[in-house]
Amino acid sequence: MNRPTAIDLFCGAGGLSEGLRQAGYSIVAGNDIDPFAGATFVATHKEAYFLEGSIRDLDASDFLKATGLKKGELDCLAGGPPCQGYSVYNHQRGMHDERSHLFREYLRIVEGLMPKWLVMENVTGIMSAGEGEAFQGVLAGIKELGYNVEAQILRAEDYGIPQERRRVVFIANRIGLPIVWPERTHGEGLSPLTTIHDALSDLPSLSNGEDAGVCGYASEPKSDYQRELRAGSNAVYNHAAPRLGAINIERMQHIPQGGSWRDIPFDLLPAGMKRAKRSDHTKRYGRMKWDEQSCTVLTKCDVHWGAYIHPEQDRSITVREAARIQSFPDWFRFEGPRTEQYVQVGNAVPPMLGRKIGEAILFAESALADTRENELVASLG
């Protein structure tokens, strides 16, 4: 039986693609404007055709030609139009930001491909930006094309990912099936939440600014999460600590696990933070706790932005550690300059969440197949 097909628009490094592949999809094509993310996608999705460039310069026919599919044959079109225009971290966010309108390009490609299913992901800010204009525009646009659509906020930690991350997910289909959402697997009454220790405790120690190159693991897997992410990899890649100045190292030495800028002596604080209220900037200069989850992995794991200090080592987390927190498998190597690697990781849909979404869609499909089989048996009986 052939695997269902998927195309990923605004694919970045391919986190959502990797999740769908783990669920059982064949990723036949991807598109992104970022050449560094594209290099990672090409290296990690060798079965897919990559179309580099702005979505505005592409038509549905380009994807059909690349994949050999005809209109209506694609099983799933996935995508996450750039979210910076909606992000709460963008204090000028709103519909005036041209990135806020890229969802219309997604809908244009939908109209030309007419896939059976749609999956679209974005930051929760899309629900409020422009008084909800973009959110309602997405829903209305999908419905106008003949799809049944629903949207929910999914929490990454509910699905075994060691990170507090909330994203709006749209799921739609035009084949008359109900929308099935992935059931929570972790949290109260379920499996324990995955912790930073579960995610990172087997990785080699590093000093500030140290680049381990391609190196071995520090230990055997210490958790099921590590065991799963290490499958298919015999080494650790992208594990290099950014070099921070001496003043930042001195600040870190005062910060315990779970602590933050509030633990830094006043005379060591950056000038701007000396004027801050104790209630401000709650995650700045935060040190992770082994037994808790990470804050949201952003495009810069900068200690000035959030809690990105290693639980025990006086340094900020590496690209590999950020990728572990995002649930990327260890064989998944990120290309380009290190700053661009962080961007790729931070922009990605956690593959483990993508897999849960893909599995939910395939469950809806299998339920339909079972119903039809039962109806056929009944009619023959």
XYZ file of C-alpha atoms in Angstrom:
381
model
C 0.000 0.000 0.000
C 1.371 3.420 -0.982
C 2.019 5.911 1.780
C -0.203 8.998 1.777
C 1.491 12.064 0.287
C 2.228 15.427 1.895
C 3.656 18.768 0.789
C 4.998 21.270 3.329
C 4.798 24.998 2.546
C 6.970 27.404 4.573
C 8.676 24.152 5.588
C 11.769 25.627 7.231
C 14.098 22.872 8.351
C 11.202 20.405 8.177
C 9.927 19.794 11.713
C 6.310 19.340 10.645
C 7.433 17.286 7.650
C 9.473 15.008 9.902
C 6.488 14.530 12.202
C 4.187 13.655 9.312
C 6.806 11.249 7.964
C 6.984 9.548 11.359
C 3.184 9.249 11.254
C 3.326 7.441 7.913
C 3.313 10.110 5.193
C 5.613 10.366 2.209
C 6.896 13.947 1.996
C 6.970 14.690 -1.730
C 7.823 18.408 -1.737
C 8.648 21.402 0.421
C 9.054 25.119 -0.074
C 10.803 27.886 1.857
C 12.460 31.210 1.101
C 15.311 30.627 3.578
C 18.305 28.982 1.838
C 19.854 27.731 5.101
C 16.625 26.079 6.234
C 16.270 24.744 2.705
C 19.715 23.145 2.910
C 18.668 21.375 6.108
C 15.373 20.258 4.552
C 17.161 18.869 1.485
C 19.695 17.007 3.639
C 17.033 15.462 5.884
C 14.204 14.886 3.366
C 16.014 13.259 0.490
C 12.769 11.815 -0.878
C 11.222 15.284 -1.284
C 11.539 17.854 -4.052
C 12.519 21.247 -2.627
C 11.318 24.456 -4.275
C 13.361 27.358 -2.921
C 12.034 30.895 -3.056
C 9.133 33.090 -2.094
C 5.728 31.422 -2.159
C 4.562 34.510 -4.053
C 6.698 33.423 -7.006
C 5.272 29.883 -7.124
C 2.039 28.411 -8.413
C 0.271 25.172 -7.583
C 1.361 23.957 -11.027
C 4.991 24.093 -9.882
C 4.230 21.602 -7.110
C 2.182 19.374 -9.395
C 4.972 19.301 -11.950
C 7.610 18.563 -9.283
C 5.650 15.694 -7.735
C 3.839 14.227 -10.718
C 0.526 14.575 -8.892
C -2.699 15.864 -10.402
C -5.006 18.398 -8.802
C -7.024 16.693 -6.062
C -4.597 13.778 -5.583
C -2.448 15.187 -2.756
C -3.398 13.734 0.613
C -2.184 16.532 2.896
C -0.931 20.079 2.447
C 0.882 21.283 5.554
C 2.318 24.653 6.334
C 3.043 27.354 8.862
C 3.099 30.821 7.276
C 5.748 32.954 9.038
C 4.454 33.936 12.438
C 6.527 36.986 13.353
C 3.742 39.339 12.306
C 1.487 37.821 14.977
C 4.000 36.960 17.695
C 3.544 38.475 21.141
C 7.326 38.949 21.092
C 6.836 41.417 18.198
C 5.642 44.610 19.873
C 4.734 46.096 16.478
C 2.713 43.031 15.526
C -0.449 43.401 13.490
C -1.980 43.164 10.056
C 0.219 46.007 8.708
C 3.153 43.541 8.800
C 3.308 42.033 5.296
C 4.144 38.621 6.803
C 0.661 38.675 8.333
C -0.861 38.167 4.887
C 1.169 35.158 3.751
C -1.693 32.867 4.809
C -3.467 34.124 1.662
C -0.634 32.655 -0.402
C -1.152 29.361 1.418
C -4.846 29.483 0.471
C -3.941 30.269 -3.145
C -1.859 27.095 -3.330
C -4.663 25.149 -1.600
C -7.058 26.246 -4.338
C -4.664 25.070 -7.026
C -3.883 21.699 -5.396
C -7.191 20.888 -3.626
C -5.608 18.323 -1.281
C -7.810 16.040 0.780
C -6.492 17.432 4.085
C -4.964 20.678 5.297
C -2.778 21.290 8.347
C -1.735 24.819 9.205
C 0.136 25.949 12.327
C 0.771 29.367 13.816
C 1.424 31.257 17.039
C -1.535 31.961 19.299
C -1.100 35.666 18.532
C -2.829 35.091 15.197
C -6.092 34.907 17.143
C -5.771 38.473 18.417
C -3.649 40.290 15.813
C -5.720 42.853 13.926
C -8.635 42.077 16.254
C -8.646 38.511 14.974
C -8.669 39.475 11.296
C -6.063 36.918 10.255
C -7.585 34.089 12.306
C -11.062 34.676 10.910
C -9.582 35.163 7.450
C -7.930 31.745 7.564
C -11.126 30.023 8.713
C -13.287 31.816 6.148
C -10.810 31.246 3.316
C -10.593 27.522 3.991
C -14.391 27.188 4.228
C -14.854 29.082 0.951
C -12.749 26.426 -0.777
C -15.187 23.720 0.379
C -13.380 22.415 3.442
C -14.647 21.539 6.881
C -12.195 23.238 9.258
C -11.532 23.449 12.976
C -8.834 25.196 15.006
C -7.456 24.407 18.453
C -4.610 25.577 20.654
C -2.307 22.611 21.264
C 0.242 22.524 24.094
C 3.487 20.756 23.248
C 4.000 19.476 26.797
C 0.684 17.564 26.575
C 2.271 15.317 23.941
C 5.556 14.406 25.623
C 7.632 17.393 24.501
C 9.740 18.927 27.305
C 8.702 22.482 26.542
C 5.938 24.944 27.311
C 4.809 25.808 23.800
C 1.330 26.786 22.626
C 0.395 26.921 18.978
C -2.841 27.283 17.029
C -3.385 24.368 14.660
C -5.943 24.351 11.851
C -7.046 20.969 10.501
C -9.415 20.720 7.550
C -10.641 18.214 4.969
C -12.917 18.273 1.931
C -13.879 14.579 1.999
C -16.625 14.696 4.580
C -14.693 13.241 7.501
C -14.859 14.532 11.076
C -11.856 16.451 12.365
C -9.999 14.247 14.852
C -7.602 15.917 17.290
C -4.677 14.129 18.915
C -5.452 13.026 22.449
C -3.225 14.263 25.250
C -0.679 11.675 26.355
C 1.126 13.511 29.182
C 0.060 15.493 32.227
C -2.337 15.012 35.106
C -3.803 11.509 35.085
C -1.555 10.498 32.175
C 2.173 9.868 31.694
C 4.414 12.280 33.615
C 5.482 15.405 31.732
C 8.826 15.038 29.972
C 11.514 17.013 31.804
C 14.731 18.770 30.862
C 16.591 15.901 32.556
C 14.711 13.416 30.356
C 15.773 15.440 27.326
C 19.356 16.532 27.932
C 21.097 14.526 30.659
C 22.964 12.172 28.283
C 24.650 14.929 26.258
C 28.353 15.802 26.747
C 29.276 18.630 29.125
C 30.644 21.786 27.534
C 32.363 24.894 28.797
C 31.415 28.367 27.619
C 32.263 28.712 23.911
C 33.327 25.071 23.512
C 32.521 23.326 20.235
C 32.473 19.556 20.696
C 32.325 18.906 16.965
C 30.908 15.481 16.149
C 31.166 13.666 19.457
C 29.884 10.677 21.380
C 27.194 10.573 24.025
C 28.099 11.120 27.673
C 26.154 8.046 28.802
C 23.664 5.417 27.825
C 20.107 6.753 27.400
C 18.615 7.805 30.745
C 15.008 8.063 29.570
C 12.615 6.720 26.966
C 12.666 10.172 25.370
C 16.433 10.010 24.888
C 16.171 6.462 23.605
C 13.631 7.528 20.993
C 15.548 10.588 19.811
C 18.848 8.703 19.639
C 17.440 6.038 17.324
C 19.353 6.062 14.051
C 22.220 8.196 15.383
C 25.630 7.119 16.665
C 26.948 10.595 17.464
C 26.002 14.060 18.676
C 25.898 16.863 16.094
C 25.374 20.641 16.342
C 26.572 20.619 19.968
C 28.511 23.853 20.449
C 28.098 26.400 23.231
C 27.906 30.069 22.183
C 30.772 32.116 23.573
C 29.439 34.557 26.151
C 31.399 37.433 27.674
C 33.016 37.191 31.100
C 30.373 39.423 32.674
C 27.616 36.983 31.639
C 29.533 34.035 33.062
C 29.919 35.946 36.323
C 26.178 36.652 36.368
C 25.326 32.989 35.790
C 27.334 31.893 38.803
C 24.749 33.590 41.019
C 21.717 31.945 39.361
C 20.431 28.622 40.795
C 18.216 26.178 38.909
C 14.868 27.862 38.387
C 16.428 31.234 39.161
C 16.623 34.301 36.942
C 17.960 37.846 36.689
C 16.557 38.523 40.154
C 19.354 36.377 41.614
C 22.093 38.473 40.040
C 23.678 41.049 42.376
C 22.440 44.529 41.505
C 25.863 45.825 40.539
C 26.241 43.025 37.944
C 22.900 43.644 36.230
C 22.848 45.147 32.721
C 22.150 48.888 32.940
C 18.660 48.587 31.480
C 17.671 45.884 33.950
C 18.704 47.926 36.972
C 15.562 49.970 36.306
C 13.314 46.911 35.901
C 10.555 45.973 38.309
C 10.891 42.620 40.032
C 7.776 41.503 38.153
C 9.288 42.334 34.758
C 11.212 40.096 32.370
C 10.373 36.951 34.276
C 12.406 34.571 32.069
C 15.492 36.713 31.448
C 18.723 35.102 32.569
C 16.699 32.077 33.597
C 18.429 28.821 34.442
C 16.552 25.670 33.504
C 15.496 23.153 36.150
C 16.223 19.489 35.519
C 12.804 18.387 36.763
C 10.696 20.918 34.833
C 10.001 21.898 31.218
C 11.745 24.483 29.105
C 10.209 27.817 28.221
C 9.334 28.185 24.521
C 12.362 27.664 22.285
C 12.690 30.837 20.210
C 14.867 31.688 17.206
C 17.617 32.903 19.559
C 18.374 30.961 22.719
C 19.785 34.158 24.147
C 20.081 34.491 27.919
C 18.769 38.056 27.569
C 15.540 36.664 26.054
C 14.594 33.784 28.293
C 15.519 30.784 30.417
C 18.214 29.301 28.202
C 20.991 28.719 30.735
C 21.940 25.058 31.164
C 20.735 23.578 34.497
C 24.276 22.918 35.765
C 26.820 24.334 33.328
C 27.484 28.081 33.127
C 26.587 28.527 29.488
C 23.567 28.879 27.215
C 22.101 25.815 25.517
C 23.435 24.486 22.218
C 21.574 23.971 18.943
C 21.410 20.243 19.701
C 19.974 20.865 23.143
C 17.378 23.220 21.662
C 16.608 20.562 19.037
C 16.205 17.920 21.770
C 13.748 20.215 23.553
C 11.888 20.566 20.233
C 11.866 16.725 19.844
C 14.063 16.539 16.734
C 15.802 13.165 16.351
C 19.571 13.275 16.842
C 20.323 12.203 13.263
C 18.650 15.415 12.097
C 21.574 17.748 11.344
C 21.120 21.494 10.898
C 22.990 23.294 8.111
C 24.285 26.863 7.800
C 25.849 29.274 10.314
C 25.087 28.552 13.949
C 22.852 31.613 14.330
C 20.770 30.307 11.425
C 20.624 26.845 12.986
C 18.997 28.336 16.092
C 16.491 30.119 13.848
C 15.613 26.845 12.138
C 15.067 25.047 15.433
C 13.046 27.867 16.985
C 10.778 28.299 13.966
C 9.977 24.595 13.698
C 6.908 22.635 14.640
C 8.128 19.996 17.120
C 8.265 16.763 15.080
C 6.635 14.814 17.913
C 3.625 17.164 17.761
C 3.532 16.903 13.971
C 3.471 13.126 14.298
C 0.506 13.242 16.690
C -1.399 15.478 14.254
C -0.592 13.176 11.340
C -1.649 10.109 13.305
C -4.966 11.774 14.193
C -5.682 12.446 10.511
C -4.786 8.901 9.507
C -7.013 7.602 12.325
C -9.948 9.524 10.818
C -9.118 8.003 7.431
C -8.917 4.470 8.851
C -12.218 4.914 10.684
C -13.829 5.780 7.354
C -12.262 2.725 5.703
C -13.528 0.478 8.515
C -17.039 1.930 8.216
C -17.125 1.337 4.471
C -15.841 -2.202 4.905
C -18.536 -2.927 7.496
C -21.192 -1.455 5.214
C -19.972 -3.632 2.357
C -20.021 -6.762 4.518
C -23.523 -5.897 5.712
C -24.778 -5.390 2.157
C -23.351 -8.753 1.087
C -24.763 -10.503 4.142
